[in-house]
Amino acid sequence: MKRYWSRLLALVLVVAIGLMGCSGSPDGLSGDYRQDTLTVLNTLRHTLELPDDSPEKAAAQAQARQQINTFAARYQRDNSVAGLGSFTTMRTALNSLAGHYSSYPNRPVPKKLKDRLEMEFKQVEMSLQRGA
């Protein structure tokens, strides 16, 4: 009987730990395309608005790069969002910013690129409001 209870307890613990480990998303994205897109947009806007001499600039850029990679990995193969106008515009913006961070990691983002990104971010938000 003691053997039965120890096996049952072990099984309950394995199930509990497994469910706890699967409950959250380690990448910070929820799986809801609309909400994830807005989260990434807010992170990127915050990163772009930081002054160049800010002490948290490097950490913010690292977080932005991580979110760009995570967003791209999660949604690029999802056929339900791949054809949406908001997704294609978002990918264009993400590719531009990721390209700058990869090519010029120590240089600030040029004003021309910031302006274009802000325009694309607004287009994405409008598309999300329309449901596209």
PDB file of C-alpha atoms in Angstrom:
ATOM      1  CA  MET A   1       0.000   0.000   0.000  1.00  0.00           C
ATOM      2  CA  LYS A   2       2.870   2.354   0.835  1.00  0.00           C
ATOM      3  CA  ARG A   3       4.307   1.730  -2.628  1.00  0.00           C
ATOM      4  CA  TYR A   4       0.984   2.667  -4.246  1.00  0.00           C
ATOM      5  CA  TRP A   5       0.801   6.001  -2.386  1.00  0.00           C
ATOM      6  CA  SER A   6       4.370   6.935  -3.227  1.00  0.00           C
ATOM      7  CA  ARG A   7       3.751   6.292  -6.931  1.00  0.00           C
ATOM      8  CA  LEU A   8       0.502   8.252  -6.819  1.00  0.00           C
ATOM      9  CA  LEU A   9       2.242  11.155  -5.097  1.00  0.00           C
ATOM     10  CA  ALA A  10       5.041  11.093  -7.675  1.00  0.00           C
ATOM     11  CA  LEU A  11       2.497  11.143 -10.509  1.00  0.00           C
ATOM     12  CA  VAL A  12       0.606  14.065  -8.965  1.00  0.00           C
ATOM     13  CA  LEU A  13       3.831  16.025  -8.535  1.00  0.00           C
ATOM     14  CA  VAL A  14       4.902  15.397 -12.133  1.00  0.00           C
ATOM     15  CA  VAL A  15       1.522  16.551 -13.429  1.00  0.00           C
ATOM     16  CA  ALA A  16       1.522  19.645 -11.184  1.00  0.00           C
ATOM     17  CA  ILE A  17       5.039  20.658 -12.191  1.00  0.00           C
ATOM     18  CA  GLY A  18       4.253  20.020 -15.849  1.00  0.00           C
ATOM     19  CA  LEU A  19       1.168  22.201 -15.753  1.00  0.00           C
ATOM     20  CA  MET A  20       2.955  24.981 -13.912  1.00  0.00           C
ATOM     21  CA  GLY A  21       5.779  24.942 -16.436  1.00  0.00           C
ATOM     22  CA  CYS A  22       3.385  25.191 -19.371  1.00  0.00           C
ATOM     23  CA  SER A  23       1.218  27.969 -17.946  1.00  0.00           C
ATOM     24  CA  GLY A  24       3.261  30.990 -18.943  1.00  0.00           C
ATOM     25  CA  SER A  25       4.983  32.104 -22.080  1.00  0.00           C
ATOM     26  CA  PRO A  26       8.697  32.716 -21.463  1.00  0.00           C
ATOM     27  CA  ASP A  27       9.011  35.029 -24.461  1.00  0.00           C
ATOM     28  CA  GLY A  28       6.470  37.553 -23.162  1.00  0.00           C
ATOM     29  CA  LEU A  29       4.043  37.032 -26.019  1.00  0.00           C
ATOM     30  CA  SER A  30       0.553  35.756 -25.321  1.00  0.00           C
ATOM     31  CA  GLY A  31      -0.232  33.984 -28.579  1.00  0.00           C
ATOM     32  CA  ASP A  32      -2.936  36.515 -29.457  1.00  0.00           C
ATOM     33  CA  TYR A  33      -1.673  38.145 -32.667  1.00  0.00           C
ATOM     34  CA  ARG A  34      -3.347  41.498 -32.102  1.00  0.00           C
ATOM     35  CA  GLN A  35      -2.164  41.847 -28.503  1.00  0.00           C
ATOM     36  CA  ASP A  36       1.341  40.611 -29.311  1.00  0.00           C
ATOM     37  CA  THR A  37       1.661  43.097 -32.161  1.00  0.00           C
ATOM     38  CA  LEU A  38       0.647  45.999 -29.911  1.00  0.00           C
ATOM     39  CA  THR A  39       3.069  44.818 -27.213  1.00  0.00           C
ATOM     40  CA  VAL A  40       5.964  44.726 -29.675  1.00  0.00           C
ATOM     41  CA  LEU A  41       4.968  48.140 -31.064  1.00  0.00           C
ATOM     42  CA  ASN A  42       4.976  49.679 -27.588  1.00  0.00           C
ATOM     43  CA  THR A  43       8.360  48.165 -26.783  1.00  0.00           C
ATOM     44  CA  LEU A  44       9.862  49.424 -30.039  1.00  0.00           C
ATOM     45  CA  ARG A  45       8.413  52.908 -29.584  1.00  0.00           C
ATOM     46  CA  HIS A  46       9.801  53.095 -26.070  1.00  0.00           C
ATOM     47  CA  THR A  47      13.219  51.985 -27.312  1.00  0.00           C
ATOM     48  CA  LEU A  48      13.241  54.508 -30.159  1.00  0.00           C
ATOM     49  CA  GLU A  49      12.172  57.379 -27.871  1.00  0.00           C
ATOM     50  CA  LEU A  50      15.012  56.862 -25.394  1.00  0.00           C
ATOM     51  CA  PRO A  51      17.751  59.491 -25.622  1.00  0.00           C
ATOM     52  CA  ASP A  52      21.052  58.266 -27.053  1.00  0.00           C
ATOM     53  CA  ASP A  53      22.883  58.907 -23.777  1.00  0.00           C
ATOM     54  CA  SER A  54      20.357  57.029 -21.640  1.00  0.00           C
ATOM     55  CA  PRO A  55      21.891  54.326 -19.403  1.00  0.00           C
ATOM     56  CA  GLU A  56      19.045  51.922 -20.191  1.00  0.00           C
ATOM     57  CA  LYS A  57      19.403  52.296 -23.972  1.00  0.00           C
ATOM     58  CA  ALA A  58      21.494  49.126 -24.433  1.00  0.00           C
ATOM     59  CA  ALA A  59      19.123  46.991 -22.356  1.00  0.00           C
ATOM     60  CA  ALA A  60      16.102  48.392 -24.200  1.00  0.00           C
ATOM     61  CA  GLN A  61      17.702  47.640 -27.563  1.00  0.00           C
ATOM     62  CA  ALA A  62      18.519  44.100 -26.478  1.00  0.00           C
ATOM     63  CA  GLN A  63      14.919  43.592 -25.377  1.00  0.00           C
ATOM     64  CA  ALA A  64      13.655  45.048 -28.662  1.00  0.00           C
ATOM     65  CA  ARG A  65      15.866  42.689 -30.681  1.00  0.00           C
ATOM     66  CA  GLN A  66      14.656  39.741 -28.621  1.00  0.00           C
ATOM     67  CA  GLN A  67      11.015  40.677 -29.159  1.00  0.00           C
ATOM     68  CA  ILE A  68      11.577  41.184 -32.896  1.00  0.00           C
ATOM     69  CA  ASN A  69      13.069  37.689 -33.152  1.00  0.00           C
ATOM     70  CA  THR A  70      10.364  36.121 -31.005  1.00  0.00           C
ATOM     71  CA  PHE A  71       7.537  37.825 -32.904  1.00  0.00           C
ATOM     72  CA  ALA A  72       8.995  36.801 -36.251  1.00  0.00           C
ATOM     73  CA  ALA A  73       9.541  33.206 -35.135  1.00  0.00           C
ATOM     74  CA  ARG A  74       6.018  32.903 -33.773  1.00  0.00           C
ATOM     75  CA  TYR A  75       4.022  34.444 -36.625  1.00  0.00           C
ATOM     76  CA  GLN A  76       5.989  34.123 -39.878  1.00  0.00           C
ATOM     77  CA  ARG A  77       4.711  30.595 -40.545  1.00  0.00           C
ATOM     78  CA  ASP A  78       1.186  31.219 -39.257  1.00  0.00           C
ATOM     79  CA  ASN A  79      -0.981  31.199 -42.386  1.00  0.00           C
ATOM     80  CA  SER A  80      -3.876  32.874 -40.594  1.00  0.00           C
ATOM     81  CA  VAL A  81      -1.886  36.109 -40.138  1.00  0.00           C
ATOM     82  CA  ALA A  82       0.667  35.899 -42.969  1.00  0.00           C
ATOM     83  CA  GLY A  83      -1.705  37.500 -45.485  1.00  0.00           C
ATOM     84  CA  LEU A  84      -2.865  40.336 -43.251  1.00  0.00           C
ATOM     85  CA  GLY A  85      -1.854  43.859 -44.184  1.00  0.00           C
ATOM     86  CA  SER A  86      -0.898  44.584 -40.602  1.00  0.00           C
ATOM     87  CA  PHE A  87       1.492  41.637 -40.580  1.00  0.00           C
ATOM     88  CA  THR A  88       3.273  42.530 -43.812  1.00  0.00           C
ATOM     89  CA  THR A  89       3.687  46.156 -42.717  1.00  0.00           C
ATOM     90  CA  MET A  90       4.868  45.027 -39.296  1.00  0.00           C
ATOM     91  CA  ARG A  91       7.426  42.665 -40.832  1.00  0.00           C
ATOM     92  CA  THR A  92       8.738  45.504 -43.022  1.00  0.00           C
ATOM     93  CA  ALA A  93       9.218  47.706 -39.969  1.00  0.00           C
ATOM     94  CA  LEU A  94      10.784  44.914 -37.931  1.00  0.00           C
ATOM     95  CA  ASN A  95      13.193  43.997 -40.726  1.00  0.00           C
ATOM     96  CA  SER A  96      14.278  47.631 -41.099  1.00  0.00           C
ATOM     97  CA  LEU A  97      14.957  48.079 -37.410  1.00  0.00           C
ATOM     98  CA  ALA A  98      16.615  44.678 -36.993  1.00  0.00           C
ATOM     99  CA  GLY A  99      18.819  45.432 -39.998  1.00  0.00           C
ATOM    100  CA  HIS A 100      19.935  48.693 -38.436  1.00  0.00           C
ATOM    101  CA  TYR A 101      20.655  47.043 -35.083  1.00  0.00           C
ATOM    102  CA  SER A 102      22.650  44.285 -36.812  1.00  0.00           C
ATOM    103  CA  SER A 103      24.625  46.526 -39.166  1.00  0.00           C
ATOM    104  CA  TYR A 104      25.167  49.515 -36.878  1.00  0.00           C
ATOM    105  CA  PRO A 105      24.857  48.318 -33.276  1.00  0.00           C
ATOM    106  CA  ASN A 106      26.671  51.315 -31.772  1.00  0.00           C
ATOM    107  CA  ARG A 107      25.038  54.026 -33.865  1.00  0.00           C
ATOM    108  CA  PRO A 108      21.769  55.729 -33.031  1.00  0.00           C
ATOM    109  CA  VAL A 109      18.759  55.110 -35.249  1.00  0.00           C
ATOM    110  CA  PRO A 110      18.639  57.897 -37.885  1.00  0.00           C
ATOM    111  CA  LYS A 111      15.719  60.332 -37.785  1.00  0.00           C
ATOM    112  CA  LYS A 112      14.637  59.325 -41.289  1.00  0.00           C
ATOM    113  CA  LEU A 113      14.327  55.685 -40.206  1.00  0.00           C
ATOM    114  CA  LYS A 114      12.527  56.668 -36.996  1.00  0.00           C
ATOM    115  CA  ASP A 115       9.997  58.699 -38.992  1.00  0.00           C
ATOM    116  CA  ARG A 116       9.396  55.835 -41.413  1.00  0.00           C
ATOM    117  CA  LEU A 117       9.016  53.342 -38.587  1.00  0.00           C
ATOM    118  CA  GLU A 118       6.508  55.567 -36.802  1.00  0.00           C
ATOM    119  CA  MET A 119       4.499  55.867 -40.022  1.00  0.00           C
ATOM    120  CA  GLU A 120       4.512  52.082 -40.436  1.00  0.00           C
ATOM    121  CA  PHE A 121       3.572  51.579 -36.772  1.00  0.00           C
ATOM    122  CA  LYS A 122       0.541  53.827 -37.280  1.00  0.00           C
ATOM    123  CA  GLN A 123      -0.438  51.855 -40.391  1.00  0.00           C
ATOM    124  CA  VAL A 124      -0.213  48.626 -38.406  1.00  0.00           C
ATOM    125  CA  GLU A 125      -2.405  50.057 -35.645  1.00  0.00           C
ATOM    126  CA  MET A 126      -5.012  51.238 -38.151  1.00  0.00           C
ATOM    127  CA  SER A 127      -5.001  47.820 -39.843  1.00  0.00           C
ATOM    128  CA  LEU A 128      -5.449  46.090 -36.499  1.00  0.00           C
ATOM    129  CA  GLN A 129      -8.413  48.338 -35.680  1.00  0.00           C
ATOM    130  CA  ARG A 130     -10.017  47.398 -39.010  1.00  0.00           C
ATOM    131  CA  GLY A 131      -9.287  43.750 -38.335  1.00  0.00           C
ATOM    132  CA  ALA A 132      -6.866  43.311 -41.210  1.00  0.00           C
TER     133      ALA A 132
END
